[in-house]
CSV table of C-alpha atoms and ligand atoms in Angstrom, one decimal:
chain,number,residue,atom,x,y,z
A,1,MET,CA,37.0,39.5,-43.2
A,2,ILE,CA,37.7,36.3,-41.2
A,3,GLU,CA,38.9,36.2,-37.6
A,4,VAL,CA,40.3,33.0,-36.3
A,5,LYS,CA,40.6,33.1,-32.5
A,6,ASN,CA,42.3,30.7,-30.3
A,7,LEU,CA,41.3,27.9,-32.5
A,8,VAL,CA,41.9,24.4,-31.3
A,9,LYS,CA,41.0,20.9,-32.9
A,10,LYS,CA,41.6,17.6,-31.3
A,11,TYR,CA,41.1,14.3,-32.9
A,12,GLY,CA,40.9,12.0,-29.9
A,13,ASN,CA,44.1,12.9,-28.1
A,14,HIS,CA,45.8,14.2,-31.1
A,15,LEU,CA,46.0,17.9,-31.2
A,16,ALA,CA,45.8,18.8,-34.8
A,17,VAL,CA,45.3,22.6,-34.5
A,18,ASP,CA,47.0,24.2,-31.5
A,19,HIS,CA,45.6,27.6,-30.5
A,20,LEU,CA,45.6,29.4,-33.9
A,21,ASP,CA,45.1,33.1,-34.1
A,22,PHE,CA,45.0,35.1,-37.3
A,23,GLN,CA,43.0,37.5,-39.4
A,24,ILE,CA,42.2,37.4,-43.1
A,25,LYS,CA,41.6,40.9,-44.6
A,26,PRO,CA,39.9,41.5,-47.9
A,27,GLY,CA,41.8,41.9,-51.2
A,28,MET,CA,44.8,39.7,-50.7
A,29,VAL,CA,46.0,36.3,-51.5
A,30,TYR,CA,47.0,34.4,-48.4
A,31,GLY,CA,49.0,31.2,-48.4
A,32,PHE,CA,48.7,28.4,-45.7
A,33,LEU,CA,52.1,26.9,-46.0
A,34,GLY,CA,53.1,23.8,-44.0
A,35,PRO,CA,54.3,20.2,-44.3
A,36,ASN,CA,51.8,17.5,-44.6
A,37,GLY,CA,49.9,16.9,-41.4
A,38,ALA,CA,50.5,20.4,-40.2
A,39,GLY,CA,46.7,21.1,-39.8
A,40,LYS,CA,45.9,23.1,-42.9
A,41,SER,CA,42.9,21.2,-44.1
A,42,THR,CA,41.5,20.9,-40.6
A,43,THR,CA,41.8,24.6,-40.2
A,44,MET,CA,40.1,25.3,-43.6
A,45,ASN,CA,37.4,22.8,-42.8
A,46,ILE,CA,36.5,24.6,-39.5
A,47,MET,CA,36.8,28.1,-41.2
A,48,THR,CA,34.3,27.0,-43.8
A,49,GLY,CA,31.9,25.5,-41.2
A,50,CYS,CA,32.4,21.9,-42.5
A,51,MET,CA,33.8,20.8,-39.1
A,52,GLY,CA,33.3,21.8,-35.6
A,53,ALA,CA,36.2,23.1,-33.5
A,54,THR,CA,37.2,21.7,-30.1
A,55,GLN,CA,37.8,25.2,-28.8
A,56,GLY,CA,38.0,28.7,-30.1
A,57,GLU,CA,36.0,30.5,-32.8
A,58,VAL,CA,36.0,31.5,-36.5
A,59,LEU,CA,34.1,34.8,-37.2
A,60,ILE,CA,33.2,35.5,-40.8
A,61,ASN,CA,32.2,39.1,-41.2
A,62,GLY,CA,31.2,38.8,-37.6
A,63,TYR,CA,29.2,35.6,-37.9
A,64,ASP,CA,30.4,32.4,-36.4
A,65,SER,CA,30.8,29.8,-39.1
A,66,GLY,CA,30.7,26.9,-36.7
A,67,LYS,CA,27.5,27.8,-34.9
A,68,ILE,CA,25.5,28.8,-38.0
A,69,HIS,CA,26.2,25.9,-40.1
A,70,VAL,CA,28.0,22.6,-39.5
A,71,CYS,CA,27.8,20.1,-42.2
A,72,ASN,CA,29.2,16.6,-42.3
A,73,GLU,CA,28.5,14.9,-45.6
A,74,PRO,CA,29.0,15.1,-48.6
A,75,VAL,CA,27.7,18.5,-49.6
A,76,PHE,CA,29.4,21.1,-47.6
A,77,PHE,CA,27.8,24.2,-49.0
A,78,GLY,CA,24.4,25.4,-47.7
A,79,GLN,CA,22.3,28.4,-47.8
A,80,THR,CA,23.9,30.2,-45.0
A,81,LYS,CA,25.3,33.6,-44.8
A,82,THR,CA,28.9,32.4,-44.3
A,83,ASN,CA,28.6,29.9,-47.0
A,84,GLN,CA,27.4,32.4,-49.5
A,85,TYR,CA,30.4,34.6,-48.6
A,86,ILE,CA,32.9,31.9,-48.9
A,87,GLY,CA,33.5,29.5,-51.8
A,88,TYR,CA,35.5,26.4,-50.9
A,89,LEU,CA,37.4,23.8,-52.8
A,90,PRO,CA,38.2,21.1,-50.3
A,91,GLU,CA,41.1,18.7,-50.5
A,92,HIS,CA,38.8,16.0,-51.9
A,93,PRO,CA,36.1,17.8,-53.8
A,94,PRO,CA,32.8,16.0,-53.4
A,95,LEU,CA,32.1,15.6,-57.0
A,96,TYR,CA,29.3,13.4,-58.1
A,97,MET,CA,30.7,11.1,-60.8
A,98,ASP,CA,27.3,10.2,-62.4
A,99,MET,CA,26.5,13.8,-63.0
A,100,THR,CA,27.5,15.8,-66.0
A,101,VAL,CA,29.5,19.0,-65.3
A,102,ARG,CA,26.5,21.2,-66.0
A,103,GLU,CA,24.2,19.1,-63.9
A,104,TYR,CA,26.7,19.2,-61.0
A,105,LEU,CA,27.1,22.9,-61.2
A,106,ASP,CA,23.4,23.5,-61.5
A,107,PHE,CA,22.9,21.4,-58.4
A,108,ALA,CA,25.7,23.2,-56.6
A,109,ALA,CA,24.2,26.6,-57.5
A,110,GLU,CA,20.9,25.5,-56.1
A,111,LEU,CA,22.5,24.3,-52.8
A,112,LYS,CA,24.3,27.5,-52.6
A,113,GLY,CA,21.0,29.3,-52.6
A,114,ILE,CA,21.6,31.2,-55.9
A,115,ARG,CA,18.2,32.3,-57.1
A,116,LYS,CA,16.7,30.3,-59.9
A,117,SER,CA,16.6,33.3,-62.2
A,118,GLN,CA,20.3,33.8,-61.7
A,119,ARG,CA,21.4,30.2,-61.8
A,120,ARG,CA,22.1,29.8,-65.5
A,121,GLU,CA,24.1,32.9,-65.7
A,122,ALA,CA,26.1,32.0,-62.5
A,123,VAL,CA,26.9,28.5,-63.9
A,124,ASP,CA,27.8,30.0,-67.4
A,125,GLU,CA,30.2,32.4,-65.7
A,126,ALA,CA,31.8,30.0,-63.5
A,127,GLU,CA,32.3,27.5,-66.4
A,128,LYS,CA,33.8,30.3,-68.5
A,129,MET,CA,36.2,31.4,-65.8
A,130,VAL,CA,37.7,27.9,-65.4
A,131,LYS,CA,37.3,26.9,-68.9
A,132,VAL,CA,35.1,23.9,-68.7
A,133,GLN,CA,32.4,25.0,-71.2
A,134,ASP,CA,33.6,22.4,-73.7
A,135,VAL,CA,33.1,19.4,-71.3
A,136,GLU,CA,29.9,20.6,-69.7
A,137,HIS,CA,27.9,17.8,-71.0
A,138,ARG,CA,30.5,15.1,-70.1
A,139,LEU,CA,30.1,12.9,-67.1
A,140,ILE,CA,32.4,13.9,-64.3
A,141,ARG,CA,33.6,10.4,-64.1
A,142,ASN,CA,35.0,10.6,-67.5
A,143,LEU,CA,37.1,13.7,-67.0
A,144,SER,CA,40.8,13.9,-66.3
A,145,LYS,CA,42.1,14.9,-62.8
A,146,GLY,CA,42.9,18.3,-64.1
A,147,TYR,CA,39.4,18.9,-65.4
A,148,ARG,CA,37.8,17.5,-62.3
A,149,GLN,CA,39.9,20.0,-60.2
A,150,ARG,CA,38.6,22.7,-62.4
A,151,VAL,CA,35.0,21.6,-61.9
A,152,GLY,CA,35.6,21.7,-58.1
A,153,LEU,CA,36.9,25.2,-58.6
A,154,ALA,CA,33.9,26.2,-60.7
A,155,GLN,CA,31.7,25.0,-57.8
A,156,ALA,CA,33.8,27.1,-55.4
A,157,ILE,CA,33.5,30.3,-57.4
A,158,LEU,CA,29.8,29.8,-58.3
A,159,GLY,CA,28.0,33.1,-57.4
A,160,PHE,CA,31.4,34.8,-57.1
A,161,PRO,CA,31.7,34.8,-53.3
A,162,ASP,CA,33.9,37.5,-51.8
A,163,MET,CA,36.4,34.9,-50.5
A,164,ILE,CA,37.6,31.7,-52.0
A,165,ILE,CA,39.3,29.1,-50.0
A,166,LEU,CA,41.3,26.4,-52.0
A,167,ASP,CA,42.9,23.4,-50.3
A,168,GLU,CA,45.9,22.2,-52.1
A,169,PRO,CA,44.4,23.2,-55.5
A,170,SER,CA,47.4,21.9,-57.5
A,171,VAL,CA,47.8,18.5,-55.9
A,172,GLY,CA,47.7,15.7,-58.5
A,173,LEU,CA,48.0,18.2,-61.5
A,174,ASP,CA,50.7,17.8,-64.2
A,175,PRO,CA,53.1,20.8,-64.7
A,176,LYS,CA,51.0,22.4,-67.5
A,177,GLN,CA,47.9,22.1,-65.4
A,178,ILE,CA,49.7,23.5,-62.4
A,179,ILE,CA,50.6,26.6,-64.4
A,180,GLU,CA,47.0,26.9,-65.7
A,181,MET,CA,45.8,26.7,-62.0
A,182,ARG,CA,48.2,29.3,-60.9
A,183,ASP,CA,47.1,31.7,-63.6
A,184,LEU,CA,43.5,31.1,-62.6
A,185,ILE,CA,44.2,31.9,-59.0
A,186,ARG,CA,45.8,35.2,-60.1
A,187,LYS,CA,42.8,36.0,-62.1
A,188,LEU,CA,40.5,35.2,-59.3
A,189,ALA,CA,42.7,37.4,-56.9
A,190,GLU,CA,41.8,40.4,-59.0
A,191,ASN,CA,38.4,40.5,-57.5
A,192,HIS,CA,38.4,38.1,-54.6
A,193,THR,CA,40.2,37.4,-51.4
A,194,VAL,CA,41.9,34.1,-51.9
A,195,ILE,CA,43.2,31.7,-49.3
A,196,LEU,CA,45.1,28.7,-50.6
A,197,SER,CA,47.1,25.9,-48.9
A,198,SER,CA,50.1,24.2,-50.1
A,199,HIS,CA,53.0,22.1,-48.8
A,200,ILE,CA,54.9,23.4,-51.8
A,201,LEU,CA,56.8,26.5,-51.2
A,202,THR,CA,57.3,27.7,-54.7
A,203,GLU,CA,53.6,27.6,-55.4
A,204,ILE,CA,52.8,29.8,-52.4
A,205,ARG,CA,55.8,32.1,-53.1
A,206,GLU,CA,54.5,32.7,-56.6
A,207,VAL,CA,51.0,33.8,-55.9
A,208,CYS,CA,50.5,34.8,-52.3
A,209,ASP,CA,50.9,38.3,-50.9
A,210,TYR,CA,50.9,37.0,-47.3
A,211,ILE,CA,52.1,33.7,-45.9
A,212,LEU,CA,51.0,31.8,-42.8
A,213,ILE,CA,53.4,29.1,-42.0
A,214,ILE,CA,51.8,26.3,-40.0
A,215,SER,CA,53.7,23.5,-38.3
A,216,LYS,CA,52.2,21.0,-35.9
A,217,GLY,CA,48.9,22.9,-35.7
A,218,LYS,CA,50.7,26.1,-34.7
A,219,LEU,CA,51.2,29.3,-36.6
A,220,VAL,CA,55.1,29.6,-36.7
A,221,ALA,CA,55.3,32.7,-38.8
A,222,SER,CA,53.1,35.1,-40.7
A,223,ASP,CA,54.1,37.9,-42.8
A,224,THR,CA,54.7,38.9,-46.5
A,225,PRO,CA,57.3,36.8,-48.4
A,226,GLU,CA,59.5,39.8,-48.5
A,227,ASN,CA,59.3,40.4,-44.7
A,228,LEU,CA,59.7,36.8,-43.9
A,229,GLU,CA,63.0,36.8,-45.7
A,230,LEU,CA,64.1,40.1,-44.0
A,231,LEU,CA,63.2,38.8,-40.7
A,232,ARG,CA,65.6,35.9,-41.1
A,233,ASN,CA,68.3,38.1,-42.6
A,234,GLY,CA,68.2,40.4,-39.5
A,235,ALA,CA,69.2,37.4,-37.4
A,236,SER,CA,71.8,36.2,-39.8
A,237,SER,CA,74.6,35.4,-41.4
A,238,LEU,CA,78.0,36.2,-42.8
A,239,GLU,CA,80.4,33.9,-44.6
A,240,LEU,CA,84.2,34.7,-44.5
A,241,GLU,CA,87.2,33.3,-46.1
A,242,VAL,CA,90.4,34.3,-44.2
A,243,LYS,CA,94.0,33.5,-44.7
A,244,ALA,CA,94.7,32.1,-41.2
A,245,ALA,CA,94.4,28.8,-39.3
A,246,PRO,CA,91.1,28.1,-37.7
A,247,GLU,CA,92.3,28.6,-34.2
A,248,THR,CA,93.7,32.0,-35.2
A,249,ALA,CA,90.5,33.0,-36.9
A,250,ARG,CA,88.4,31.9,-33.9
A,251,ALA,CA,90.6,33.9,-31.5
A,252,ILE,CA,90.3,37.0,-33.6
A,253,LEU,CA,86.5,36.8,-34.0
A,254,SER,CA,86.1,36.2,-30.3
A,255,THR,CA,87.2,39.8,-29.7
A,256,ILE,CA,84.1,40.9,-31.6
A,257,ASP,CA,80.8,41.4,-29.8
A,258,ASP,CA,77.5,40.4,-31.2
A,259,ILE,CA,78.5,37.1,-32.7
A,260,ASP,CA,76.0,34.4,-31.8
A,261,ALA,CA,77.5,31.2,-33.4
A,262,MET,CA,80.5,30.3,-35.5
A,263,GLU,CA,81.3,27.4,-37.8
A,264,MET,CA,84.7,26.8,-39.1
A,265,HIS,CA,86.0,24.7,-42.1
A,266,SER,CA,89.6,24.8,-43.0
A,267,GLU,CA,90.7,24.0,-46.4
A,268,ASN,CA,94.3,23.8,-45.2
A,269,GLU,CA,96.4,25.2,-42.3
A,270,ASN,CA,96.3,28.6,-43.8
A,271,LEU,CA,92.8,29.1,-45.1
A,272,THR,CA,89.7,29.0,-43.1
A,273,ARG,CA,86.1,29.5,-44.1
A,274,VAL,CA,83.7,30.8,-41.3
A,275,LYS,CA,80.0,30.9,-41.1
A,276,LEU,CA,78.8,33.1,-38.5
A,277,GLU,CA,75.4,34.3,-37.1
A,278,THR,CA,75.2,37.8,-35.7
A,279,LYS,CA,73.0,38.8,-32.6
A,280,ASN,CA,69.9,41.0,-33.5
A,281,GLY,CA,70.9,41.6,-37.0
A,282,ALA,CA,74.0,43.7,-35.8
A,283,ASP,CA,76.3,44.8,-38.6
A,284,ILE,CA,79.7,43.7,-37.6
A,285,ARG,CA,81.3,43.7,-41.0
A,286,GLU,CA,83.5,46.7,-40.4
A,287,ALA,CA,84.7,45.2,-36.9
A,288,ILE,CA,85.5,42.0,-38.6
A,289,PHE,CA,87.5,43.7,-41.3
A,290,TYR,CA,89.6,45.7,-38.9
A,291,ALA,CA,90.1,42.9,-36.5
A,292,PHE,CA,91.7,40.7,-39.1
A,293,ALA,CA,93.6,43.6,-40.6
A,294,GLU,CA,95.2,44.3,-37.2
A,295,GLU,CA,96.5,40.8,-36.8
A,296,LYS,CA,97.6,40.9,-40.5
A,297,CYS,CA,95.4,38.1,-41.5
A,298,PRO,CA,94.1,38.9,-44.9
A,299,LEU,CA,90.4,38.7,-45.3
A,300,LEU,CA,89.9,37.2,-48.8
A,301,GLU,CA,86.1,37.2,-48.9
A,302,MET,CA,83.2,38.4,-46.8
A,303,LYS,CA,79.5,38.0,-47.8
A,304,THR,CA,76.2,38.2,-46.2
A,305,ALA,CA,74.3,35.0,-46.6
A,306,LYS,CA,70.8,35.8,-47.7
A,307,ALA,CA,68.2,33.4,-46.4
A,308,SER,CA,65.8,32.2,-48.9
A,309,LEU,CA,62.2,31.6,-48.1
A,310,GLU,CA,63.0,27.9,-48.4
A,311,ASP,CA,65.6,28.2,-45.6
A,312,ILE,CA,63.0,29.8,-43.4
A,313,PHE,CA,60.4,27.2,-44.1
A,314,MET,CA,62.7,24.4,-43.4
A,315,GLU,CA,64.0,26.0,-40.3
A,316,LEU,CA,60.5,26.6,-39.0
A,317,THR,CA,59.1,23.2,-39.8
A,318,GLN,CA,62.0,20.7,-40.1
A,319,LYS,CA,62.0,19.6,-36.5
A,320,GLU,CA,58.3,18.7,-36.8
A,321,GLU,CA,58.4,16.7,-40.0
A,322,SER,CA,60.1,13.6,-38.6
A,323,ASN,CA,57.2,13.2,-36.1
A,324,ASP,CA,54.7,13.5,-39.0
A,325,ALA,CA,56.2,11.0,-41.2
A,326,GLY,CA,53.1,9.0,-40.9
A,327,ASN,CA,51.1,11.4,-42.6
A,328,LEU,CA,53.2,11.9,-45.7
B,1,ADP,P1,47.3,19.1,-43.5
B,1,ADP,O1,46.2,19.5,-44.3
B,1,ADP,O2,48.2,20.3,-43.1
B,1,ADP,O3,48.2,18.0,-44.2
B,1,ADP,P2,45.5,18.0,-41.8
B,1,ADP,O4,44.6,19.1,-41.2
B,1,ADP,O5,44.9,17.0,-42.8
B,1,ADP,O6,46.9,18.5,-42.2
B,1,ADP,O7,45.8,17.1,-40.5
B,1,ADP,C1,46.4,17.5,-39.3
B,1,ADP,C2,46.7,16.3,-38.3
B,1,ADP,O8,45.4,15.7,-37.9
B,1,ADP,C3,47.4,15.2,-39.1
B,1,ADP,O9,48.3,14.7,-38.0
B,1,ADP,C4,46.4,14.2,-39.4
B,1,ADP,O10,46.9,12.9,-39.4
B,1,ADP,C5,45.3,14.4,-38.3
B,1,ADP,N1,44.0,14.2,-38.8
B,1,ADP,C6,43.3,14.7,-39.8
B,1,ADP,N2,42.1,14.4,-40.0
B,1,ADP,C7,41.9,13.4,-39.1
B,1,ADP,C8,40.7,12.7,-38.7
B,1,ADP,N3,39.6,12.8,-39.3
B,1,ADP,N4,40.9,11.8,-37.6
B,1,ADP,C9,42.0,11.7,-36.9
B,1,ADP,N5,43.2,12.4,-37.2
B,1,ADP,C10,43.1,13.3,-38.3
B,2,MG,MG1,45.6,19.0,-46.2
């Protein structure tokens, strides 16, 4: 269990993490979703004790990750309680190019405080899980990006910590490798709590049970993918096609309560498409039907516009993106 409380990180005057509050409970796959520069990596670095916070705290099973262990370079895992509880694949995994895969994982196992008698088995298991046994004697320098990413992941899962945090695990991988990475994450999720970050919605949508949308360092939404979609639908959205001039359609609709906003497009004098937002998710379909019927304006079509997770993501983060163009 991780509790992030009132977390703030400033780089100079730049507020990268802006009072974040959330909890991570065991047994689920969490997704940090946000555009580039949103503060995902910073948050993960603080959660894993790799970086200090400006303000606030991160409690890992009741221990404070920042106070117990803060590491700077280049090896981030240590023999601390929190680091044994969490495995971390940072955005840029600190791989040692002149080591073989096996040497690197042995070394990582030692740093993680895995007992000597258990190290061989732990490395074997991690290698098997991410399928790098075949290349265990190759130098990391000579591996493809996909294999390097797997070695980074092997390092994170060494010793099978309860929780695994993966920062943009699919970045730079080709489509086949992305699918393999996704399968791996699903497999890990069977026995671990997993947190992964991504700026790619589909990736998060596919593997996560719970989504935290972060924008400009702030948590702008957090819920299951299904509930996020429902939430948006509650506030939304009908599309009509009506055999009437736009002014007539507008006049008729203005007699109905609970309409928040309307947008009209007329194909010709006598055909208008209307998009409207309802207040508080009110169901006004019947009222619309009768209002048009009374005025003898045939309603040719009426449908609820279902918001996709993509709409929600765009809506919540779009305004911020232009300001962050420098980070893309
Ligand atoms: P994300 O992982 O969501 O892309 P980051 O946590 O990397 O976001 O960055 C959040 C913000 O903090 C960005 O605006 C980024 O430019 C800035 N930032 C990140 N690291 C540093 C740093 N070491 N020094 C100064 N600014 C930084
Ligand atoms: Mg990042």
